[in-house]
CSV table of C-alpha atoms in Angstrom, one decimal:
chain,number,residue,atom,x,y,z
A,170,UNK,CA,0.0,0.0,0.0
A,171,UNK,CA,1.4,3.8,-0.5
A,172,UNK,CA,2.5,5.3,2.2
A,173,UNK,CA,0.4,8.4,3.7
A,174,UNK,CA,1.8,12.0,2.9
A,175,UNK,CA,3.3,13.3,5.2
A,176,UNK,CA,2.3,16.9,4.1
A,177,UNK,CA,-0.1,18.5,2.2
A,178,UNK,CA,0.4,20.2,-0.6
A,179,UNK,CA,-0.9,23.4,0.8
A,180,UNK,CA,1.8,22.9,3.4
A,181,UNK,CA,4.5,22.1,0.7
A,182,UNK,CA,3.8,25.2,-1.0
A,183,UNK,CA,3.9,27.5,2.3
A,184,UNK,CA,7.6,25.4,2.8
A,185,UNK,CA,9.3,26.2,-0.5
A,186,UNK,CA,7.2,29.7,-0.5
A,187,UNK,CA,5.6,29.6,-3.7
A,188,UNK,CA,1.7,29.2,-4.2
A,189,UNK,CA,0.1,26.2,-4.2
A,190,UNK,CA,-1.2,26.6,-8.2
A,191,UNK,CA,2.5,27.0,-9.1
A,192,UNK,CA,4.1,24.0,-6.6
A,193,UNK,CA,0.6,22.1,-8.1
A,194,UNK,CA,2.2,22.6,-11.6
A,195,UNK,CA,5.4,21.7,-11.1
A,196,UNK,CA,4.8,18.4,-9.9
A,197,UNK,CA,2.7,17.9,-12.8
A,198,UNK,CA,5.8,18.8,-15.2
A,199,UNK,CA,3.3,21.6,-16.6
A,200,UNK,CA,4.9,24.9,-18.0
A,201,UNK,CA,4.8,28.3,-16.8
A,202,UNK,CA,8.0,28.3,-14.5
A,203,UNK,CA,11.7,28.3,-14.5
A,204,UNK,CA,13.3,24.7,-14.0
A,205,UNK,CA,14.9,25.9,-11.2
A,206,UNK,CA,11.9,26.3,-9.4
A,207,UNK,CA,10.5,23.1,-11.1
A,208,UNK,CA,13.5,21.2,-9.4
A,209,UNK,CA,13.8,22.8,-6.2
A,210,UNK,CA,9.8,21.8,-6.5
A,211,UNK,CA,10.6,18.2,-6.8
A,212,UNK,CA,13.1,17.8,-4.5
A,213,UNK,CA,11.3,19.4,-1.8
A,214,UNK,CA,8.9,17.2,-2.0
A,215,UNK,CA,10.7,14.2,-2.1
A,216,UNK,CA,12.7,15.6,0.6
A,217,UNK,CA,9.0,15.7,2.7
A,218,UNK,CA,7.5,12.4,1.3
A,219,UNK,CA,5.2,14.3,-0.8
A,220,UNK,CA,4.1,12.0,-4.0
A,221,UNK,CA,0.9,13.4,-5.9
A,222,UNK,CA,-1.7,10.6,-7.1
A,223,UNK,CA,-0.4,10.4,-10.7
A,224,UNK,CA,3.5,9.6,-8.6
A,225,UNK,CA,1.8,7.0,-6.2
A,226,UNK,CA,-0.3,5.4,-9.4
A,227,UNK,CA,3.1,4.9,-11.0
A,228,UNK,CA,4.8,3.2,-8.3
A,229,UNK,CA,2.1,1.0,-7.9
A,230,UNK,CA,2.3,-0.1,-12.1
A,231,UNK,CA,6.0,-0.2,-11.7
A,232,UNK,CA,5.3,-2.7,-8.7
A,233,UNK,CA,8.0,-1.2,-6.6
A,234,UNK,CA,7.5,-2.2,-3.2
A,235,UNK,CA,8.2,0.7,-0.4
A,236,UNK,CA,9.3,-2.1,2.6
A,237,UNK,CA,9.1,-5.5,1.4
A,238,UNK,CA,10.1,-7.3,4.6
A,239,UNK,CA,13.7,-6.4,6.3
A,240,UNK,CA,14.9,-3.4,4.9
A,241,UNK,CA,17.3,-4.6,1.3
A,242,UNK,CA,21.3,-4.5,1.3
A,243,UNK,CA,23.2,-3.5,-2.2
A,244,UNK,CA,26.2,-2.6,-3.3
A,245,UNK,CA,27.5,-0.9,-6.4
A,246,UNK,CA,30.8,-2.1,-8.1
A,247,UNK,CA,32.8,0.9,-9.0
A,248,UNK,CA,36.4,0.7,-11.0
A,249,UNK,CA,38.1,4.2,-10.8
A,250,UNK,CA,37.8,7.1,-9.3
A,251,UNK,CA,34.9,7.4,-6.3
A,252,UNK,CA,34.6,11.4,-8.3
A,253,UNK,CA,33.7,10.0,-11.5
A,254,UNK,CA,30.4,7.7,-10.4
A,255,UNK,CA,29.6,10.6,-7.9
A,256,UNK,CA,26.5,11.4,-9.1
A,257,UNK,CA,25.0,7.8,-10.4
A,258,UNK,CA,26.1,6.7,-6.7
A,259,UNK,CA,24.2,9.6,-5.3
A,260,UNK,CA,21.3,8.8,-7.5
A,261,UNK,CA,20.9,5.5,-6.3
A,262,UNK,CA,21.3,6.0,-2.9
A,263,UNK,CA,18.8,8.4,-2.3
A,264,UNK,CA,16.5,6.4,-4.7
A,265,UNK,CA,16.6,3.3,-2.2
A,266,UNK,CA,16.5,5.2,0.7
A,267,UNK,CA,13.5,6.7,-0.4
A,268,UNK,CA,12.5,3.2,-0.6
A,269,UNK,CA,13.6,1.6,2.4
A,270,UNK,CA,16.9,0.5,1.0
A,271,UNK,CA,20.4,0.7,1.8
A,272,UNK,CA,23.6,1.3,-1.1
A,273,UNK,CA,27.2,0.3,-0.4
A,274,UNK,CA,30.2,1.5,-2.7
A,275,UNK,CA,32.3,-0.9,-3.7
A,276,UNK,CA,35.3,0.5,-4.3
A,277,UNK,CA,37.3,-2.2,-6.7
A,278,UNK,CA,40.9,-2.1,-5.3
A,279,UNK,CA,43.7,-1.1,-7.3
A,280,UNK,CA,46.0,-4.1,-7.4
A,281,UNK,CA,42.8,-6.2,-8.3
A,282,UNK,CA,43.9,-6.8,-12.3
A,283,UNK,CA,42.9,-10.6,-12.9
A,284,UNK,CA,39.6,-12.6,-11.7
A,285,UNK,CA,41.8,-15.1,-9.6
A,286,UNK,CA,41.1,-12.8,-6.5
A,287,UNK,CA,38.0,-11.0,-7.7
A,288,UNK,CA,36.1,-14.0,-5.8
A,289,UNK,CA,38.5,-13.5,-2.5
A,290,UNK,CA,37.4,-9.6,-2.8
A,291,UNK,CA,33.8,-10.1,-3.3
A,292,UNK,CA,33.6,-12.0,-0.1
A,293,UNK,CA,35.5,-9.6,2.1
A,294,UNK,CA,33.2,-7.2,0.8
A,295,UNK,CA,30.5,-8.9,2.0
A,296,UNK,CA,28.9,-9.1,-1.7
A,297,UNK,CA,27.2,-12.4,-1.3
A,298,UNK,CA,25.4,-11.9,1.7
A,299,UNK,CA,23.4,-8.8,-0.3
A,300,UNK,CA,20.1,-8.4,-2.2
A,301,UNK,CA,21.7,-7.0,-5.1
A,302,UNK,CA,24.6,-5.8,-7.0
A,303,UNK,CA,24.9,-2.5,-9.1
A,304,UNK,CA,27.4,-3.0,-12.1
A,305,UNK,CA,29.0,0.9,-13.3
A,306,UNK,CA,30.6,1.4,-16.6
A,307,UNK,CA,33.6,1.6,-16.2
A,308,UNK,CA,34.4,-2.2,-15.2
A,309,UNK,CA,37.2,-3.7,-17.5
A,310,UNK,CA,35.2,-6.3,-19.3
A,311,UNK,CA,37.4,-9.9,-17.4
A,312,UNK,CA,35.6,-8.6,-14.4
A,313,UNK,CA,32.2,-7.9,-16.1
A,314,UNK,CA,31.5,-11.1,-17.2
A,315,UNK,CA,31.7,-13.3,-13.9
A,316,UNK,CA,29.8,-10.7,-11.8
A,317,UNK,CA,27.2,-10.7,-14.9
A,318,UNK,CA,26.8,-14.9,-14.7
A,319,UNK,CA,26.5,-13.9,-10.9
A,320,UNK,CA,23.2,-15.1,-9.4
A,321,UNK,CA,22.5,-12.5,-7.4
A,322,UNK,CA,19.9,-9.7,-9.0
A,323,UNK,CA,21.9,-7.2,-11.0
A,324,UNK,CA,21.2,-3.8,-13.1
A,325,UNK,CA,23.9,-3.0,-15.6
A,326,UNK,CA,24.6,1.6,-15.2
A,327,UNK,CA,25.8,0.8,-19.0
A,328,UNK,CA,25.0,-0.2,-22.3
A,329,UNK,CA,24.9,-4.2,-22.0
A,330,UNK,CA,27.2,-6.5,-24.0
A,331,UNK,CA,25.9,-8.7,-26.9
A,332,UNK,CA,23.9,-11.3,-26.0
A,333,UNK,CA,23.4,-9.8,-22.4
A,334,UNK,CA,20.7,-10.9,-20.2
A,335,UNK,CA,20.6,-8.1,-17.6
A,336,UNK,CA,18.7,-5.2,-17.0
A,337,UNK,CA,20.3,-2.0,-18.1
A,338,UNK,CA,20.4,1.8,-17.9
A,339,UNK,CA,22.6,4.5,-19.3
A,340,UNK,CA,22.6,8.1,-20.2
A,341,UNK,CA,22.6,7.5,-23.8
A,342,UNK,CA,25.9,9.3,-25.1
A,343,UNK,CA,25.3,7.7,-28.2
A,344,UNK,CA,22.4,10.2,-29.0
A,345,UNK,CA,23.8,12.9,-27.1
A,346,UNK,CA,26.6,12.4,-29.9
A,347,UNK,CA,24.0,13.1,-32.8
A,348,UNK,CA,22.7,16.0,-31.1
A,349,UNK,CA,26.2,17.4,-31.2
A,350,UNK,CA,26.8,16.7,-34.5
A,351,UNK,CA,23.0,18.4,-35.2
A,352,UNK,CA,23.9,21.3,-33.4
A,353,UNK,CA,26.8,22.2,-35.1
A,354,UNK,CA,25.5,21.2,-38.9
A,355,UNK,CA,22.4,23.7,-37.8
A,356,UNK,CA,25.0,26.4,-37.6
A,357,UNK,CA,27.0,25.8,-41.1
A,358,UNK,CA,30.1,23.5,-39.5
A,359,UNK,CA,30.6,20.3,-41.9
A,360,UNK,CA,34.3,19.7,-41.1
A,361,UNK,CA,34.7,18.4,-37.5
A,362,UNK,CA,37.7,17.3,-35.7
A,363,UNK,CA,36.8,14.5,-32.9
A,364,UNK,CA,38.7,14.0,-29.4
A,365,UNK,CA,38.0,10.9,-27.5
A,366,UNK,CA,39.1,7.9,-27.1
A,367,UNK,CA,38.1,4.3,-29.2
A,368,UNK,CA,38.4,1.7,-26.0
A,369,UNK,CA,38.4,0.1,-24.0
A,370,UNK,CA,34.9,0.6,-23.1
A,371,UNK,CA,31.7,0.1,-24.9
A,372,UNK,CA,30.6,3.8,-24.2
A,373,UNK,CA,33.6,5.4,-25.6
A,374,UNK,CA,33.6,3.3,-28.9
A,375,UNK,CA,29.5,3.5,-29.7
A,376,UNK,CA,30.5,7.7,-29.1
A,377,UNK,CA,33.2,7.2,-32.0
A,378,UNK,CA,30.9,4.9,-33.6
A,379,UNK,CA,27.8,7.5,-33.2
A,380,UNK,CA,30.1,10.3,-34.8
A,381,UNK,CA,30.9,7.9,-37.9
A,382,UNK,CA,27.3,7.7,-38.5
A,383,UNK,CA,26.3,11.4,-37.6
A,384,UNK,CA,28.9,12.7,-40.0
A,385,UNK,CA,27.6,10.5,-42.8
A,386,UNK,CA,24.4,11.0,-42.6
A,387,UNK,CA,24.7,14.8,-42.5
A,388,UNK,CA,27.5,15.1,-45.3
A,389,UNK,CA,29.8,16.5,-42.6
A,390,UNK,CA,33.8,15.7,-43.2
A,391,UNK,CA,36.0,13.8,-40.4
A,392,UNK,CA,38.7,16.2,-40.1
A,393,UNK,CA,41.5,13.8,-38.2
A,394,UNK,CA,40.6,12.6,-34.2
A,395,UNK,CA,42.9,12.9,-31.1
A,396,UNK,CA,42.1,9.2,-29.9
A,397,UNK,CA,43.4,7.2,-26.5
A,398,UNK,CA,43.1,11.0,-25.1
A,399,UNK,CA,43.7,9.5,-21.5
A,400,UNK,CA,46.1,6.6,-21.4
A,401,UNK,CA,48.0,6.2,-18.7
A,402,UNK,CA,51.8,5.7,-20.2
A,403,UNK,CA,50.9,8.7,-22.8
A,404,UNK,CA,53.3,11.3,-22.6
A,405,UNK,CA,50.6,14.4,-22.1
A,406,UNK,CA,53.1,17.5,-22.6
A,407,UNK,CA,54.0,15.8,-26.3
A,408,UNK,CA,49.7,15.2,-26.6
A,409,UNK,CA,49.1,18.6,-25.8
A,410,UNK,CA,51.2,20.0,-28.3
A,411,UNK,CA,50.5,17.5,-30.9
A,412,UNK,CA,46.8,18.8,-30.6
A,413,UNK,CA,48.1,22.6,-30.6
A,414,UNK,CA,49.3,22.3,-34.2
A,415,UNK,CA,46.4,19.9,-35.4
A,416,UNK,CA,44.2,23.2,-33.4
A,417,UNK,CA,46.2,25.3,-36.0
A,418,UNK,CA,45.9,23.5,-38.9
A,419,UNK,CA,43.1,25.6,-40.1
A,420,UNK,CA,41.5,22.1,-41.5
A,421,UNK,CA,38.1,22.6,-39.5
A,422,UNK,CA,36.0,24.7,-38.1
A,423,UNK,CA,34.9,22.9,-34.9
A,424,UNK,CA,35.5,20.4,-32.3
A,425,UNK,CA,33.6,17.9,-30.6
A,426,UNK,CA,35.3,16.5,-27.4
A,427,UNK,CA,33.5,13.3,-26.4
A,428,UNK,CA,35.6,12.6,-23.5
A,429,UNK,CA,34.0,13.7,-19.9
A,430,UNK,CA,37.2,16.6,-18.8
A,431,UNK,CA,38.5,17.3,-22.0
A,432,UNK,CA,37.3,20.4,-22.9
A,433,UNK,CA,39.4,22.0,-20.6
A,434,UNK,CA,42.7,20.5,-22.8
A,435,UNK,CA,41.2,22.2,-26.2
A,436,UNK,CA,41.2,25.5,-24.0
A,437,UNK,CA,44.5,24.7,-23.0
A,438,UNK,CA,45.9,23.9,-26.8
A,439,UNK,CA,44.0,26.2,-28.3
A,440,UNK,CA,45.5,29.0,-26.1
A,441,UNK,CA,49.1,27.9,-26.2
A,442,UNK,CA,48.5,28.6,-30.0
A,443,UNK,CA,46.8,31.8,-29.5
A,444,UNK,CA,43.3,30.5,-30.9
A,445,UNK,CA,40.1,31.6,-29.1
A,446,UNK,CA,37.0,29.9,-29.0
A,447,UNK,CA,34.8,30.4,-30.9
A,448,UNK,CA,36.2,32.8,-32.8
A,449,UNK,CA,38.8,30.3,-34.5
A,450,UNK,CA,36.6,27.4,-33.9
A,451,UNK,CA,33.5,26.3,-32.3
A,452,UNK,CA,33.6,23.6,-29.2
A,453,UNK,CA,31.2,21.3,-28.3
A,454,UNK,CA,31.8,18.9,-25.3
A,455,UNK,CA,30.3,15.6,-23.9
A,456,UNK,CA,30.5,16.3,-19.9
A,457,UNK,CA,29.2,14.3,-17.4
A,458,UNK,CA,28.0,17.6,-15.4
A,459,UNK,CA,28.7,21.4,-15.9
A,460,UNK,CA,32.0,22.7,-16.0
A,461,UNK,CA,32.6,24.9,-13.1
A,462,UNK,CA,35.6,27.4,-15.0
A,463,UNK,CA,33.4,26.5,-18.4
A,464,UNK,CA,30.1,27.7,-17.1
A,465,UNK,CA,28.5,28.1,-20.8
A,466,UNK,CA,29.9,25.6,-22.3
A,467,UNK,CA,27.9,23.9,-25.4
A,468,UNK,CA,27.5,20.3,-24.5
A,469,UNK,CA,24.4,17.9,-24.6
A,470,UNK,CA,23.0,16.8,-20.8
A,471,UNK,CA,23.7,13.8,-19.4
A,472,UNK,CA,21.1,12.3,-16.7
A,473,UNK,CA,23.8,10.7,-14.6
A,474,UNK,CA,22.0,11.1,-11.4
A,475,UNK,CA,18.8,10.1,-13.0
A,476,UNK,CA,20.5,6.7,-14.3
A,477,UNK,CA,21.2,5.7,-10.5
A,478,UNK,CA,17.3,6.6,-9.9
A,479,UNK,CA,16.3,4.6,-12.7
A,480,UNK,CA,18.8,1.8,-11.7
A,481,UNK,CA,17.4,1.4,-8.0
A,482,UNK,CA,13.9,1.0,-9.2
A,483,UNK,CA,14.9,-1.5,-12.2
A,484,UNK,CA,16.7,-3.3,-9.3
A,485,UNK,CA,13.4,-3.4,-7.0
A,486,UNK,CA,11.4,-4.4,-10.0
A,487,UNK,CA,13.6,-7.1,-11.0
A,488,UNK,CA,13.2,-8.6,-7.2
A,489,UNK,CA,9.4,-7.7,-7.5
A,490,UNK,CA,9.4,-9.9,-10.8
A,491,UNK,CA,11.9,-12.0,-11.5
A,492,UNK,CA,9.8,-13.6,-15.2
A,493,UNK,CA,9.3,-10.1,-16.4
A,494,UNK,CA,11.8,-9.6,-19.6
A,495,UNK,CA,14.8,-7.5,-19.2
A,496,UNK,CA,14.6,-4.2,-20.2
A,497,UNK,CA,17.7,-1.6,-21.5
A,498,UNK,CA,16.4,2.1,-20.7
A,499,UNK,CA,18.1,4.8,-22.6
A,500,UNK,CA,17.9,8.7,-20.5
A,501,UNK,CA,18.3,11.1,-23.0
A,502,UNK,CA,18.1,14.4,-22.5
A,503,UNK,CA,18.1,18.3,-24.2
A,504,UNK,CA,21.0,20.3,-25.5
A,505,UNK,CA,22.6,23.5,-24.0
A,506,UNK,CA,23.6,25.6,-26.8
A,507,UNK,CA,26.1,27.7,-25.0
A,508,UNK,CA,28.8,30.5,-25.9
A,509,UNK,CA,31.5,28.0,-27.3
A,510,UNK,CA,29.6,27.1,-30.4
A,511,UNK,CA,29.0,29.8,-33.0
A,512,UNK,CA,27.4,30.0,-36.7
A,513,UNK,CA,30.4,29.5,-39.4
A,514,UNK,CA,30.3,32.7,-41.3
């Protein structure tokens, strides 16, 4: 059964301050605000427990189940950096503890490089005594595959492999990649330069992939690509100046940086060569999140935080209904056409 609100909605709307038409509206997703307010809206509310009818209707098709019994245990399996699955972590979390859930990181350890101990790690993480496992992107593919034919329930935060039987859900950088490639044939570019890199990962070559077939089908020219942008033996100084010159070529007229932090090395190349942007070329960058030093910087949005939402409740509906076919959710979202992309005169 739903659980009772905890406040009204006349009492939300005295909380946040705005009228009870407008907070009424915003949960509705109806226009007539900023999405500022629209968010703060939303997470107020969640915040208090409030869920409107249409919210509560929903949970109850999507069969997830508020407390089923003892309150559920996961963990989420990340390889790299705790900063770079910040936000799908926080996503989750604050999806299952809305749902009477708990989410552990599991951070995989650094010397772990072969599946001989991944067994020996799982174990000391206590892995096989929880409800569920989260599986994040960025796992090298040896460790994929035994936690995938693991039998514990599992959502994939990625696209899935061939063959896959899993539930899955990713930002879909594979369409944020056409709307880049759009954007700038909507404002006369056809030669593009691409900066990312092929592997190892399934994301980063569907991106290179995705820009193939975007340049094709618009009649747009592959101007040259800086792949393997991040490895870890590359020497960066020699990179950095290798782009520089390509930068100064004068053999495109934009960019598009499909690597989450790179934008901030075509600021750096471009200015050791004395090029501006987007006066000497336009820039368009595939970030995880807003750049804080590159507030207005043209980029397609990425729902991370709204895959680790989508992830819990796959997760809860999977436990909820273990014969219902798996399902791969795409999250795509709008473009911000920002100051770094210009029309080509």
């Amino acid at each position: 059964m739903p659980r009772k609100k905890k406040v009204t909605l006349r009492e939300l709307a005295a909380d946040l301050g705005l009228t009870v038409h407008t907070v009424s509206k915003a949960l509705r997703g109806l226009p007539g605000m900023s999405e500022e307010t629209r968010e703060a809206v939303f997470l107020r509310a969640r915040e208090l427990g409030y869920r409107t009818k249409a919210q509560e209707a929903g949970l109850t098709a999507e069969r997830l189940p508020w407390v089923a019994g003892p309150p559920r245990r996961f963990g989420m399996v990340l390889d790299g950096t705790l900063s770079f699955h910040r936000h799908q972590l926080e996503g989750a979390q604050k999806r299952l503890n809305e749902l009477g859930c708990a989410l552990h990181p599991l951070l995989v350890p650094p010397e772990l490089k072969e599946e001989a101990g991944l067994e020996q790690w799982l174990a000391a993480s206590g892995v096989p005594y929880m409800d569920g496992i989260f599986l994040t992107a960025t796992l090298p593919e040896w460790m994929e595959k035994p936690l995938m034919d693991s039998p514990l329930p599992k959502v994939l935060l990625n696209y899935p492999p061939d063959a896959g039987l899993v539930d899955s859900v990713i930002w879909d950088v594979e369409h944020a990649v056409h709307q880049s490639m759009e954007a700038l044939y909507r404002n006369g570019h056809r030669s593009v330069l691409y900066m990312g890199n092929k592997g190892p990962h399934r994301g980063f070559r569907l991106r290179w992939q995705a820009f193939l077939a975007a340049a094709n089908r618009l009649g747009m020219t592959v101007a040259g690509d800086m792949g393997n942008l991040f490895g870890k033996d590359k020497d960066h100084a020699r990179w950095l100046s290798e782009l520089g010159e390509l930068l100064g070529s004068g053999s495109f007229t934009a960019v598009l940086s499909a690597i989450p932090d790179s934008a901030t090395w075509v600021y750096m190349a471009a200015a050791s060569r004395g090029l501006s942007i987007p006066e000497d070329f336009s820039l368009v960058s595939i970030e995880n999140a807003a750049v804080p030093h590159l507030p207005d910087l043209s980029r397609p949005i990425l729902f991370q935080r709204e895959t680790g939402e989508r992830a819990a409740e796959l997760m809860l509906r999977r436990i909820a209904n273990p014969l219902l076919p798996f399902e791969h959710v795409r999250l795509r979202g709008p473009f911000h056409e920002g100051e770094t992309l210009r029309m080509r005169r």
